[in-house]
Coordinates of C-alpha atoms and ligand atoms in Angstrom, one line a residue:
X136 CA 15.5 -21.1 10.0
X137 CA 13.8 -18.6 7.4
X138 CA 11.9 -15.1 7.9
X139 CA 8.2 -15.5 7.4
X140 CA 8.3 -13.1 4.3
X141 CA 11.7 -11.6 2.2
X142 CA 12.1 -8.9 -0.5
X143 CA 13.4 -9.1 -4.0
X144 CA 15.0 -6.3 -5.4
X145 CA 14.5 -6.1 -9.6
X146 CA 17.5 -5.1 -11.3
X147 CA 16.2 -5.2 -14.6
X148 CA 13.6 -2.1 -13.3
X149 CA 16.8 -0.2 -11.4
X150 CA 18.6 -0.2 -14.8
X151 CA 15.4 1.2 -16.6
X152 CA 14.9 4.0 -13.9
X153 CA 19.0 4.8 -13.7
X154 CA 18.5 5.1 -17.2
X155 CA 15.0 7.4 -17.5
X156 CA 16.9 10.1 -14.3
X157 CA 20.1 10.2 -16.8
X158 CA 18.0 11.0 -19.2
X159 CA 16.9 13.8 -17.3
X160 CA 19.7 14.9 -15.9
X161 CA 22.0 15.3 -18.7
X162 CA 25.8 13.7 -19.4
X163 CA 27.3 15.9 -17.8
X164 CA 26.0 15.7 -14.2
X165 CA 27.2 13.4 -11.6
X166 CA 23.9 11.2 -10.1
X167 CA 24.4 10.5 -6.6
X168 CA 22.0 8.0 -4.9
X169 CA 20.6 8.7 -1.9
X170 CA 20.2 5.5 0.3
X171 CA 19.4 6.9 4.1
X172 CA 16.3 5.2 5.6
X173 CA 18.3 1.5 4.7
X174 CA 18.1 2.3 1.3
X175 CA 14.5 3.4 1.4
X176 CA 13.6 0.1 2.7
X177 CA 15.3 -1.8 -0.2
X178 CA 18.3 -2.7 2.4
X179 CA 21.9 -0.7 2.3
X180 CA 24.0 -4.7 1.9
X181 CA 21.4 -5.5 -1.1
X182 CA 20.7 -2.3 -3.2
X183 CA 23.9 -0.4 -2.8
X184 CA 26.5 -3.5 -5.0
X185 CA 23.3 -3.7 -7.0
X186 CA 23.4 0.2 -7.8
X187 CA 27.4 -0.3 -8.4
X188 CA 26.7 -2.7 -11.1
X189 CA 24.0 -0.4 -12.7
X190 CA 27.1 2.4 -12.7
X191 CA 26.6 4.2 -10.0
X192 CA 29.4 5.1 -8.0
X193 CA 28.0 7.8 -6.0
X194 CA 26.0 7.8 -2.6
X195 CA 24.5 10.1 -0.4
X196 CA 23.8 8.6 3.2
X197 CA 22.4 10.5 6.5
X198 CA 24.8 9.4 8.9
X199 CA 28.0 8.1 9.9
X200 CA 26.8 4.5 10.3
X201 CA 24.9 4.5 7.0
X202 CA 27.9 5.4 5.5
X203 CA 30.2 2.4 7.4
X204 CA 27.2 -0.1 6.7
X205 CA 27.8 1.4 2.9
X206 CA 31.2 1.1 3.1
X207 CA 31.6 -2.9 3.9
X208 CA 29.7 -3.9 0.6
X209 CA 30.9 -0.9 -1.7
X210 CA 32.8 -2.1 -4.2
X211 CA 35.4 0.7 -3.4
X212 CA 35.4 2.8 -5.7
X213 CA 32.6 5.1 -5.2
X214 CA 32.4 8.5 -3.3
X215 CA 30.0 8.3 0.0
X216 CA 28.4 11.7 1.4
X217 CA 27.1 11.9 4.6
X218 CA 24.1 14.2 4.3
X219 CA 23.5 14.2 8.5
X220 CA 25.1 13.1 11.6
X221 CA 29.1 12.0 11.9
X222 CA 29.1 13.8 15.5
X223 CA 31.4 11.9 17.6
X224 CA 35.4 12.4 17.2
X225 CA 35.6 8.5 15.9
X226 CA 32.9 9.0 13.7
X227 CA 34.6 12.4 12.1
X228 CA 37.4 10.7 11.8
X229 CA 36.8 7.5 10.4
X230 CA 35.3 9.7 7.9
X231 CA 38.0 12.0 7.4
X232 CA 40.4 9.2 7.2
X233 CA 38.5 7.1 4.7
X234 CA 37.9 10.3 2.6
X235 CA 34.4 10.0 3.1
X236 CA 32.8 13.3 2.2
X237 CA 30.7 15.2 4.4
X238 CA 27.9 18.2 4.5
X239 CA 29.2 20.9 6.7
X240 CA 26.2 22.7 8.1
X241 CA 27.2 24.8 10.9
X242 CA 30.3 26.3 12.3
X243 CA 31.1 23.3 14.8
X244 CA 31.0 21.0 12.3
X245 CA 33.3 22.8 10.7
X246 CA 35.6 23.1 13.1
X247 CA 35.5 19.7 13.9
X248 CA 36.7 19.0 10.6
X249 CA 39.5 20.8 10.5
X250 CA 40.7 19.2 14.0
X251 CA 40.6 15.9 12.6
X252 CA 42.0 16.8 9.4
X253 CA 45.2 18.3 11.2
X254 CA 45.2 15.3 13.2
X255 CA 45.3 13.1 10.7
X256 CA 47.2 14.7 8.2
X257 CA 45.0 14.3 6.0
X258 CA 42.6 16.7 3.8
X259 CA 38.3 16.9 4.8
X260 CA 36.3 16.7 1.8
X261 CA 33.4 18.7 2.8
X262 CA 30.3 20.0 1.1
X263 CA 29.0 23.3 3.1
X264 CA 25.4 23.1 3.2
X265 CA 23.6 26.8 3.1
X266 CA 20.1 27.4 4.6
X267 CA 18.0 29.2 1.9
X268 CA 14.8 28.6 3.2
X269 CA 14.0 25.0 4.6
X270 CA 15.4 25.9 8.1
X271 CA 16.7 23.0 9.3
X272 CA 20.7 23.1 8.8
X273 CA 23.1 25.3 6.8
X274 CA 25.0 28.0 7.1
X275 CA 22.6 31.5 7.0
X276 CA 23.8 34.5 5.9
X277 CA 24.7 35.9 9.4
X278 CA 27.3 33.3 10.1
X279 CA 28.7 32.4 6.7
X280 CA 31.4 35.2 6.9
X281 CA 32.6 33.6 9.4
X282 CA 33.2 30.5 8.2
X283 CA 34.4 31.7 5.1
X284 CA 37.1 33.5 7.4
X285 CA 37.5 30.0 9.0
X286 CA 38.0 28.0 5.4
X287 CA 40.1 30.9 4.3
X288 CA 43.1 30.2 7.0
X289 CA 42.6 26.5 6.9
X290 CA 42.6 26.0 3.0
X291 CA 45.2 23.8 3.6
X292 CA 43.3 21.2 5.1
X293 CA 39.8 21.2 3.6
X294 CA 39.0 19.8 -0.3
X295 CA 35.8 22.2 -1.2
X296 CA 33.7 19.6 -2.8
X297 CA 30.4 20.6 -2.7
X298 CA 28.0 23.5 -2.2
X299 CA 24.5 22.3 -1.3
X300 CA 20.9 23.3 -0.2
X301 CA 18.1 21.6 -0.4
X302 CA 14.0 22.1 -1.1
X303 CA 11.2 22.6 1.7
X304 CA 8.7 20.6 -0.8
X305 CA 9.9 20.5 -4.2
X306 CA 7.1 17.8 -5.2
X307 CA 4.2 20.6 -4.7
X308 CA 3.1 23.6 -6.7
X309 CA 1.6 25.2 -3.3
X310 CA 5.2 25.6 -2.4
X311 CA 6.6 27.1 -5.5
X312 CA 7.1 30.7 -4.2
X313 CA 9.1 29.6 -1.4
X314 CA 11.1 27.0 -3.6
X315 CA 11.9 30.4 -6.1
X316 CA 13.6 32.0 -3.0
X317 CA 15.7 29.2 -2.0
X318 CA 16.7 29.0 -5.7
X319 CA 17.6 33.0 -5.7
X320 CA 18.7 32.8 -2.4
X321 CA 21.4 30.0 -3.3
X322 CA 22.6 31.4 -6.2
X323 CA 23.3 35.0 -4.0
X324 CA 25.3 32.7 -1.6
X325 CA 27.2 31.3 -4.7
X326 CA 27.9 34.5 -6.0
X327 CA 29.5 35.5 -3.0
X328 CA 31.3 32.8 -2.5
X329 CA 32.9 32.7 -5.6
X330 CA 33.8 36.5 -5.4
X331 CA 36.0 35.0 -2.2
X332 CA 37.4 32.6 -4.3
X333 CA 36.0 29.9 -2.9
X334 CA 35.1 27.4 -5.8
X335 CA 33.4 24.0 -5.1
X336 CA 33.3 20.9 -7.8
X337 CA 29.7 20.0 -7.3
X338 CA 26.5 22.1 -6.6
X339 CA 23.9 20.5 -5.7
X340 CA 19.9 21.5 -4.7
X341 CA 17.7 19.0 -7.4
X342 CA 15.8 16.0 -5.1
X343 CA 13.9 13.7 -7.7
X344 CA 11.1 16.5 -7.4
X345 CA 12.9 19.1 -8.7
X346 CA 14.4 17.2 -11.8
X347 CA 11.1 17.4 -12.9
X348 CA 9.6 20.1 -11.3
X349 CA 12.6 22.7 -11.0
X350 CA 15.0 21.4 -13.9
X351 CA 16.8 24.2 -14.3
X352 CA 18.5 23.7 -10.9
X353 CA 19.9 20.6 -11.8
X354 CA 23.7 22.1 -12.1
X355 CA 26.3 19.2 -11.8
X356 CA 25.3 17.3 -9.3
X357 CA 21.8 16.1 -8.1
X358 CA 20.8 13.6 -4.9
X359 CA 18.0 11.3 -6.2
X360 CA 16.1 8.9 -3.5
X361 CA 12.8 8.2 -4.1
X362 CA 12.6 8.0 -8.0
X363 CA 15.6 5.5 -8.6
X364 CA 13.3 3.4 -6.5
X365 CA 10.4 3.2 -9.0
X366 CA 8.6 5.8 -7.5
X367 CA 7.3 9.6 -8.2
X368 CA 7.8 11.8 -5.1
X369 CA 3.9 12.3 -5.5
X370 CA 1.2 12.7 -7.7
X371 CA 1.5 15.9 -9.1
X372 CA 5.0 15.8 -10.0
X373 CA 4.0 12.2 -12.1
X374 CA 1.3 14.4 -13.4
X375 CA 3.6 17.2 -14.5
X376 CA 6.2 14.8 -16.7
X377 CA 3.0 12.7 -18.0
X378 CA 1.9 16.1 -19.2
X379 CA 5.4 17.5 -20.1
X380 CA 5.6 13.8 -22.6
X381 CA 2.4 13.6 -23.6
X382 CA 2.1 9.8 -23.0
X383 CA 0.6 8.2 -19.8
X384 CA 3.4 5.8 -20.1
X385 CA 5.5 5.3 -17.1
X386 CA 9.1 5.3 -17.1
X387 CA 9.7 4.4 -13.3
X388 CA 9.3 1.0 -12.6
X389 CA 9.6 -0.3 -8.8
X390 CA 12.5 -2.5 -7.9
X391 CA 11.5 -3.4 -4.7
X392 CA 8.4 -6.6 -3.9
X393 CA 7.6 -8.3 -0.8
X394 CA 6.5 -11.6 -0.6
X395 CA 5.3 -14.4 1.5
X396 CA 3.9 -18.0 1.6
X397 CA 0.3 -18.7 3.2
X398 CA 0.8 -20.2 6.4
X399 CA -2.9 -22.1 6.8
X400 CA -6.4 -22.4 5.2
X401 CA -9.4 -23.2 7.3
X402 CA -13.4 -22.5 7.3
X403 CA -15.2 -20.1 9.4
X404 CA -19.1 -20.6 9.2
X405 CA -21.7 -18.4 9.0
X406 CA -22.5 -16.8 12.3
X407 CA -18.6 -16.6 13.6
X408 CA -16.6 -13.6 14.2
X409 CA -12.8 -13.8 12.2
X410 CA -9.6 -12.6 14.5
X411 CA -9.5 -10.5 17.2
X412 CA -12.6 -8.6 18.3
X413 CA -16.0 -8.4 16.4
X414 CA -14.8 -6.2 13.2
X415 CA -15.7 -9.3 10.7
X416 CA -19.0 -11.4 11.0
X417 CA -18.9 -14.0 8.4
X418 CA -22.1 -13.6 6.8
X419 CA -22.0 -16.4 5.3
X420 CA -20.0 -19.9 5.1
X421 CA -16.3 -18.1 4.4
X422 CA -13.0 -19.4 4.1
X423 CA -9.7 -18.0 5.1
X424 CA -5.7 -18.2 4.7
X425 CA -3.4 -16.8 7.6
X426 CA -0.5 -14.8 6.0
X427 CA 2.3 -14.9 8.8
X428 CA 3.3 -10.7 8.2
X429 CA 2.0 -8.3 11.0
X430 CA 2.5 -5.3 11.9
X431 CA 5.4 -5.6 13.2
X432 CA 6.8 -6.9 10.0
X433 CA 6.0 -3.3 8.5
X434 CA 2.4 -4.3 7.2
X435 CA 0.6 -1.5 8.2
X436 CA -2.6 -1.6 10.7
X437 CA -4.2 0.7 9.5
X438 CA -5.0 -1.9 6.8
X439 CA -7.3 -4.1 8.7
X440 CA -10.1 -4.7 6.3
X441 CA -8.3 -2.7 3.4
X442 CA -5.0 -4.5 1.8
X443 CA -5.1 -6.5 -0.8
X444 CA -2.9 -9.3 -1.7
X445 CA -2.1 -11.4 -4.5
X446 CA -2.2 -15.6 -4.4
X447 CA -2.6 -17.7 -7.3
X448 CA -3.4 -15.0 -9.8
X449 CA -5.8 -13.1 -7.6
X450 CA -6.4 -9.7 -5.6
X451 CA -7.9 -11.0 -2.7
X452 CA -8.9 -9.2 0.5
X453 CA -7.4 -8.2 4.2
X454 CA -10.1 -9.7 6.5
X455 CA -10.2 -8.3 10.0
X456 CA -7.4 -6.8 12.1
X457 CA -4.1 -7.0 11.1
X458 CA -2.1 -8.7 13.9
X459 CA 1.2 -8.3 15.3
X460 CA 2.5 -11.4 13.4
X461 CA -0.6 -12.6 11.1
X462 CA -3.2 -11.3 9.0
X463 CA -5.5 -13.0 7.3
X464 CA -7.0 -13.0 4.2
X465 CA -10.5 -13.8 2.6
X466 CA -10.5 -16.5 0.1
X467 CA -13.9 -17.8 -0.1
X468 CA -13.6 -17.1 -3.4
X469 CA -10.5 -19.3 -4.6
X470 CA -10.8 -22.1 -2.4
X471 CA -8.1 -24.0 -4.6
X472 CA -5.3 -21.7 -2.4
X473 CA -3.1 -23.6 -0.4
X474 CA -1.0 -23.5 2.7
X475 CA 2.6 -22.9 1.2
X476 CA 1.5 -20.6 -1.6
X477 CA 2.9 -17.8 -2.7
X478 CA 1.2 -14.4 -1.2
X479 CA 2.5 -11.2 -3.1
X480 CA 2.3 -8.2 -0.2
X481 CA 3.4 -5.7 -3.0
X482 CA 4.7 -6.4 -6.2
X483 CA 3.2 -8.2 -9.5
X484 CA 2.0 -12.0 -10.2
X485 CA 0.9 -12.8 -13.3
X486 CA -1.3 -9.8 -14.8
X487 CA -2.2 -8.3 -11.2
X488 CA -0.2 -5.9 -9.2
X489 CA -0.6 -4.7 -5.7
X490 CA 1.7 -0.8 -5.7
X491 CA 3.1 0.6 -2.9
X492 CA 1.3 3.7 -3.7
X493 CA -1.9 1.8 -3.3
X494 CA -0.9 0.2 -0.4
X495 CA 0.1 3.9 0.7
X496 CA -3.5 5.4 0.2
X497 CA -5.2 2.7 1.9
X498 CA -3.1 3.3 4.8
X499 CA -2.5 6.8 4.6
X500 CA 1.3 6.5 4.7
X501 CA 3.6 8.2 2.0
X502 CA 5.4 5.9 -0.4
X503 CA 8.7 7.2 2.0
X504 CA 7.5 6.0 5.2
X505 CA 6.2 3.3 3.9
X506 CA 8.4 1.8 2.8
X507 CA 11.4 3.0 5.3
X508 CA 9.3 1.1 7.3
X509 CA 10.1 -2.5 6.2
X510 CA 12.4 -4.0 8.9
X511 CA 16.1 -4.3 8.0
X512 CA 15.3 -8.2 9.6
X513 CA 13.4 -9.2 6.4
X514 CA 15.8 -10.7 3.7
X515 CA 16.7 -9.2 0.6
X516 CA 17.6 -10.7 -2.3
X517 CA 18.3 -9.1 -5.8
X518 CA 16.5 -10.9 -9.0
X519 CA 18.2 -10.9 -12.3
Ligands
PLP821 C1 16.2 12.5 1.2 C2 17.0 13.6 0.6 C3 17.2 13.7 -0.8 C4 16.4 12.8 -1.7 O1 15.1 13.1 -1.8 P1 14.1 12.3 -2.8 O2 12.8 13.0 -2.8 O3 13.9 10.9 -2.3 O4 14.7 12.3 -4.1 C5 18.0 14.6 -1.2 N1 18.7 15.5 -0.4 C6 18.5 15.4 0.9 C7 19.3 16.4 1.8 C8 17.7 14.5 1.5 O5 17.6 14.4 2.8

């Protein structure tokens, strides 16, 4: 037994967009791939071997159990960062054990650290997190003395791996004095850090925004989601490289499509209304294919009578309410479409393309919730 729809993963368009961020970011800077949200939607099991075989050998996760998912298809020899939550004692501790690194963003979790490092003998690799402006988590200047006191006598049991921070909205130009700030406001923590003699291998701020928007804080380290995915973090930051190039050509190339197979055909004559409730009168003789993707399969419904898909070498439209478990689509126009054809829900065939981006203005949803949005229950598969 199948899933009605699955997911392919392109590696051929990772490779292109691993290679365009390198290009950004410089040699010397370690690229860590942020797969929280299931990989962005890609799926953790599927992306993250097909990132290791692209070179990269660094990831960036929100949790605990992102980073045990991770962990069970890694290849083993990359460095995981958990970014968010590792609360419990087992969770800290798996983490500590398994040198897992992790973002240190108050003084408990600090603590809590250092408790399961003594216990376990074995050294925390953390990365303290500083709030310059974002307020959300970090370490503000009112209670970073004390954990500096706290690192200080417990030197012994801490590797200082990373210093970190991270942008309120790097993507738009209408936050640009605030994103300054943070940027002054880390490199004053840093400063005074380092006059403590605390030293960490990595700093890292940049987001795939401000690689291209804020590229001077790209430092040694940066955590990249959204762009190794084939996407720009929004318009204007797409608009700002196109300008910074000169060329309209783009250098990100989604990996992820989402397919299907038509279900049915049948035709609905003039005079009838077409799914649930009175939102399509067929104004004429009309026929129809019933796609077996729903809403509850992540097809957004807020796309009744907007989405497009793609069978047989056509755009073709969203008729009526999306369903739960269906939608259907108006074909009246290539009656040669079968039941058992292929139905592209984002992705290319032949010279078309439907983009997640236009999927995402028709519905209103951002590329990242959009996509976070496709159930982990779909299958993924990686193409070659
Ligand atoms: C999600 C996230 C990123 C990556 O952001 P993108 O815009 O997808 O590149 C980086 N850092 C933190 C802390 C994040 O939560």
């Amino acid at each position: 037994m199948k899933q009605t729809s699955h997911i392919e993963l392109h590696a051929e368009n990772y490779r292109k967009n691993i290679s365009f961020i390198r290009e950004q970011i410089g040699s010397g800077c370690q690229l860590s791939s942020v797969i929280k949200g299931n990989a962005y939607g890609h799926g953790i099991e599927s992306f993250a071997p097909l990132a290791e075989t692209c070179g990269i050998n660094h990831f960036s996760v929100f949790s605990a159990y992102e980073a045990y998912r991770l962990s069970k298809v890694s290849d083993g020899n990359s460095t995981i960062v958990i970014m968010g939550v590792a609360d419990s004692d087992e969770e800290l501790e798996w983490a500590v054990n398994k040198q897992v690194e992790f973002f240190v963003y108050d003084t408990d979790r600090l603590l809590h650290a250092i408790q399961c490092a003594k216990k376990l003998r074995k050294k925390a690799f953390i990365h303290i997190e500083l709030e310059t402006g974002m307020n959300r988590t970090g370490f503000s200047s009112s209670d970073l003395l004390q954990a500096v006191s706290i690192i200080e006598e417990n030197r012994d049991h801490l590797v200082l791996r990373g210093l970190c921070t991270h942008f309120a909205g790097a993507e738009s130009i209408a936050n640009y004095f605030r994103i300054k700030q943070q940027i002054i406001s880390f490199s004053k923590f840093r400063k005074f850090l380092l006059g403590r003699n605390l030293n960490f291998d990595y700093q890292h701020l940049a987001c795939s925004a401000a690689i291209i928007n804020y590229p001077s804080t790209i430092n040694n380290m940066v955590r990249v989601g959204i762009m190794q995915y084939g996407f720009w973090p929004n318009r204007e930051t797409q608009m700002k490289h196109f300008t910074k190039v000169q060329s309209h050509e783009n250098p990100l190339h989604p990996v992820i499509s989402w397919k299907s197979r038509v279900m049915g055909v049948k035709d609905v004559r003039e005079g009838e209304f077409i799914s649930y409730g009175t939102s399509v009168l067929a104004e004429k003789n009309m026929k129809i294919a019933t796609i077996p993707v729903g809403y509850s399969h992540g097809f957004s419904r807020s796309l009744s009578n907007q989405g497009k898909v793609l069978i047989r070498g056509k755009r073709l439209d969203v008729t009526g309410l999306v369903n739960m478990n269906m939608l259907i689509v108006d074909i009246t126009n290539a009656p040669e479409i079968e039941k058992g054809d292929e139905v592209v829900l984002i992705g290319n065939q032949g010279d078309l393309a439907i983009s997640v981006a236009s999927f995402g203005e028709l519905s209103n949803q951002l590329n990242y919730e959009l996509l976070t949005r496709l159930p982990e229950e779909i299958p993924r598969r990686v193409v070659y």
